[in-house]
């Protein structure tokens, strides 16, 4: 019974907080990316080391739901 109450509390917490998020501009829908193998190098927009993603789709999926893009495209291929 305690576990059920905990689960319900967590669900209500998530629902309540998801409705208070600011609207996103240029919203990229959350998608499942195909299992591509076309590496792409991207740089975090807030600074930090470039990161290699398996595909451009996976890089863009990192921006899903964020108000500002998290990564900017550098070039095709793995980061040097």
PDB file of C-alpha atoms in Angstrom:
ATOM      1  CA  UNK A   1       0.000   0.000   0.000  1.00  0.00           C
ATOM      2  CA  UNK A   2       2.824   2.405   0.836  1.00  0.00           C
ATOM      3  CA  UNK A   3       4.426   1.629  -2.523  1.00  0.00           C
ATOM      4  CA  UNK A   4       1.182   2.428  -4.331  1.00  0.00           C
ATOM      5  CA  UNK A   5       0.912   5.768  -2.508  1.00  0.00           C
ATOM      6  CA  UNK A   6       4.511   6.563  -3.404  1.00  0.00           C
ATOM      7  CA  UNK A   7       3.929   5.785  -7.089  1.00  0.00           C
ATOM      8  CA  UNK A   8       0.784   7.933  -7.180  1.00  0.00           C
ATOM      9  CA  UNK A   9       2.631  10.793  -5.452  1.00  0.00           C
ATOM     10  CA  UNK A  10       5.450  10.636  -8.003  1.00  0.00           C
ATOM     11  CA  UNK A  11       3.002  10.648 -10.920  1.00  0.00           C
ATOM     12  CA  UNK A  12       1.120  13.641  -9.509  1.00  0.00           C
ATOM     13  CA  UNK A  13       4.401  15.486  -8.894  1.00  0.00           C
ATOM     14  CA  UNK A  14       5.575  14.915 -12.474  1.00  0.00           C
ATOM     15  CA  UNK A  15       2.231  15.961 -13.971  1.00  0.00           C
ATOM     16  CA  UNK A  16       2.059  19.119 -11.839  1.00  0.00           C
ATOM     17  CA  UNK A  17       5.579  20.205 -12.737  1.00  0.00           C
ATOM     18  CA  UNK A  18       5.311  19.361 -16.430  1.00  0.00           C
ATOM     19  CA  UNK A  19       2.476  21.873 -16.757  1.00  0.00           C
ATOM     20  CA  UNK A  20       4.543  24.713 -15.313  1.00  0.00           C
ATOM     21  CA  UNK A  21       7.391  24.506 -17.833  1.00  0.00           C
ATOM     22  CA  UNK A  22       7.808  27.514 -20.131  1.00  0.00           C
ATOM     23  CA  UNK A  23       6.706  27.005 -23.743  1.00  0.00           C
ATOM     24  CA  UNK A  24       9.500  26.034 -26.091  1.00  0.00           C
ATOM     25  CA  UNK A  25      10.326  27.884 -29.270  1.00  0.00           C
ATOM     26  CA  UNK A  26      11.358  25.877 -32.322  1.00  0.00           C
ATOM     27  CA  UNK A  27      10.218  22.802 -30.442  1.00  0.00           C
ATOM     28  CA  UNK A  28      11.726  19.629 -31.807  1.00  0.00           C
ATOM     29  CA  UNK A  29       9.366  16.754 -31.140  1.00  0.00           C
ATOM     30  CA  UNK A  30      10.752  13.823 -29.202  1.00  0.00           C
ATOM     31  CA  UNK A  31      11.488  11.174 -31.786  1.00  0.00           C
ATOM     32  CA  UNK A  32      13.117   7.796 -31.781  1.00  0.00           C
ATOM     33  CA  UNK A  33      16.054   7.864 -34.156  1.00  0.00           C
ATOM     34  CA  UNK A  34      16.888   5.108 -36.587  1.00  0.00           C
ATOM     35  CA  UNK A  35      19.977   3.101 -35.753  1.00  0.00           C
ATOM     36  CA  UNK A  36      22.186   5.062 -38.124  1.00  0.00           C
ATOM     37  CA  UNK A  37      25.951   4.976 -38.088  1.00  0.00           C
ATOM     38  CA  UNK A  38      26.811   8.413 -39.440  1.00  0.00           C
ATOM     39  CA  UNK A  39      28.829  10.042 -36.663  1.00  0.00           C
ATOM     40  CA  UNK A  40      28.494  13.787 -36.215  1.00  0.00           C
ATOM     41  CA  UNK A  41      30.523  16.122 -34.030  1.00  0.00           C
ATOM     42  CA  UNK A  42      28.653  18.717 -31.973  1.00  0.00           C
ATOM     43  CA  UNK A  43      29.728  21.343 -29.496  1.00  0.00           C
ATOM     44  CA  UNK A  44      27.752  22.092 -26.309  1.00  0.00           C
ATOM     45  CA  UNK A  45      26.254  25.584 -26.599  1.00  0.00           C
ATOM     46  CA  UNK A  46      27.072  26.333 -22.949  1.00  0.00           C
ATOM     47  CA  UNK A  47      30.724  25.388 -23.392  1.00  0.00           C
ATOM     48  CA  UNK A  48      32.616  22.201 -22.834  1.00  0.00           C
ATOM     49  CA  UNK A  49      34.280  19.583 -24.970  1.00  0.00           C
ATOM     50  CA  UNK A  50      32.763  18.619 -28.341  1.00  0.00           C
ATOM     51  CA  UNK A  51      30.816  15.371 -28.327  1.00  0.00           C
ATOM     52  CA  UNK A  52      30.418  12.713 -31.007  1.00  0.00           C
ATOM     53  CA  UNK A  53      26.870  11.505 -31.661  1.00  0.00           C
ATOM     54  CA  UNK A  54      26.061   8.404 -33.657  1.00  0.00           C
ATOM     55  CA  UNK A  55      23.777  10.449 -35.922  1.00  0.00           C
ATOM     56  CA  UNK A  56      22.522  13.993 -36.421  1.00  0.00           C
ATOM     57  CA  UNK A  57      19.102  12.790 -35.298  1.00  0.00           C
ATOM     58  CA  UNK A  58      20.490  11.736 -31.920  1.00  0.00           C
ATOM     59  CA  UNK A  59      22.185  15.126 -31.565  1.00  0.00           C
ATOM     60  CA  UNK A  60      18.909  16.940 -32.279  1.00  0.00           C
ATOM     61  CA  UNK A  61      17.012  14.648 -29.919  1.00  0.00           C
ATOM     62  CA  UNK A  62      19.162  16.054 -27.086  1.00  0.00           C
ATOM     63  CA  UNK A  63      17.410  19.405 -27.704  1.00  0.00           C
ATOM     64  CA  UNK A  64      13.964  17.869 -27.349  1.00  0.00           C
ATOM     65  CA  UNK A  65      11.943  19.881 -24.853  1.00  0.00           C
ATOM     66  CA  UNK A  66      14.716  22.385 -24.120  1.00  0.00           C
ATOM     67  CA  UNK A  67      14.053  26.107 -24.450  1.00  0.00           C
ATOM     68  CA  UNK A  68      17.449  26.659 -26.058  1.00  0.00           C
ATOM     69  CA  UNK A  69      19.479  24.215 -28.192  1.00  0.00           C
ATOM     70  CA  UNK A  70      21.955  22.184 -26.161  1.00  0.00           C
ATOM     71  CA  UNK A  71      24.389  21.450 -29.008  1.00  0.00           C
ATOM     72  CA  UNK A  72      25.515  23.142 -32.191  1.00  0.00           C
ATOM     73  CA  UNK A  73      26.678  21.261 -35.255  1.00  0.00           C
ATOM     74  CA  UNK A  74      30.425  21.225 -35.931  1.00  0.00           C
ATOM     75  CA  UNK A  75      31.035  18.759 -38.748  1.00  0.00           C
ATOM     76  CA  UNK A  76      30.316  15.270 -40.030  1.00  0.00           C
ATOM     77  CA  UNK A  77      32.411  12.545 -38.514  1.00  0.00           C
ATOM     78  CA  UNK A  78      33.883  11.972 -35.101  1.00  0.00           C
ATOM     79  CA  UNK A  79      35.315  14.825 -33.049  1.00  0.00           C
ATOM     80  CA  UNK A  80      39.075  15.070 -33.407  1.00  0.00           C
TER      81      UNK A  80
END
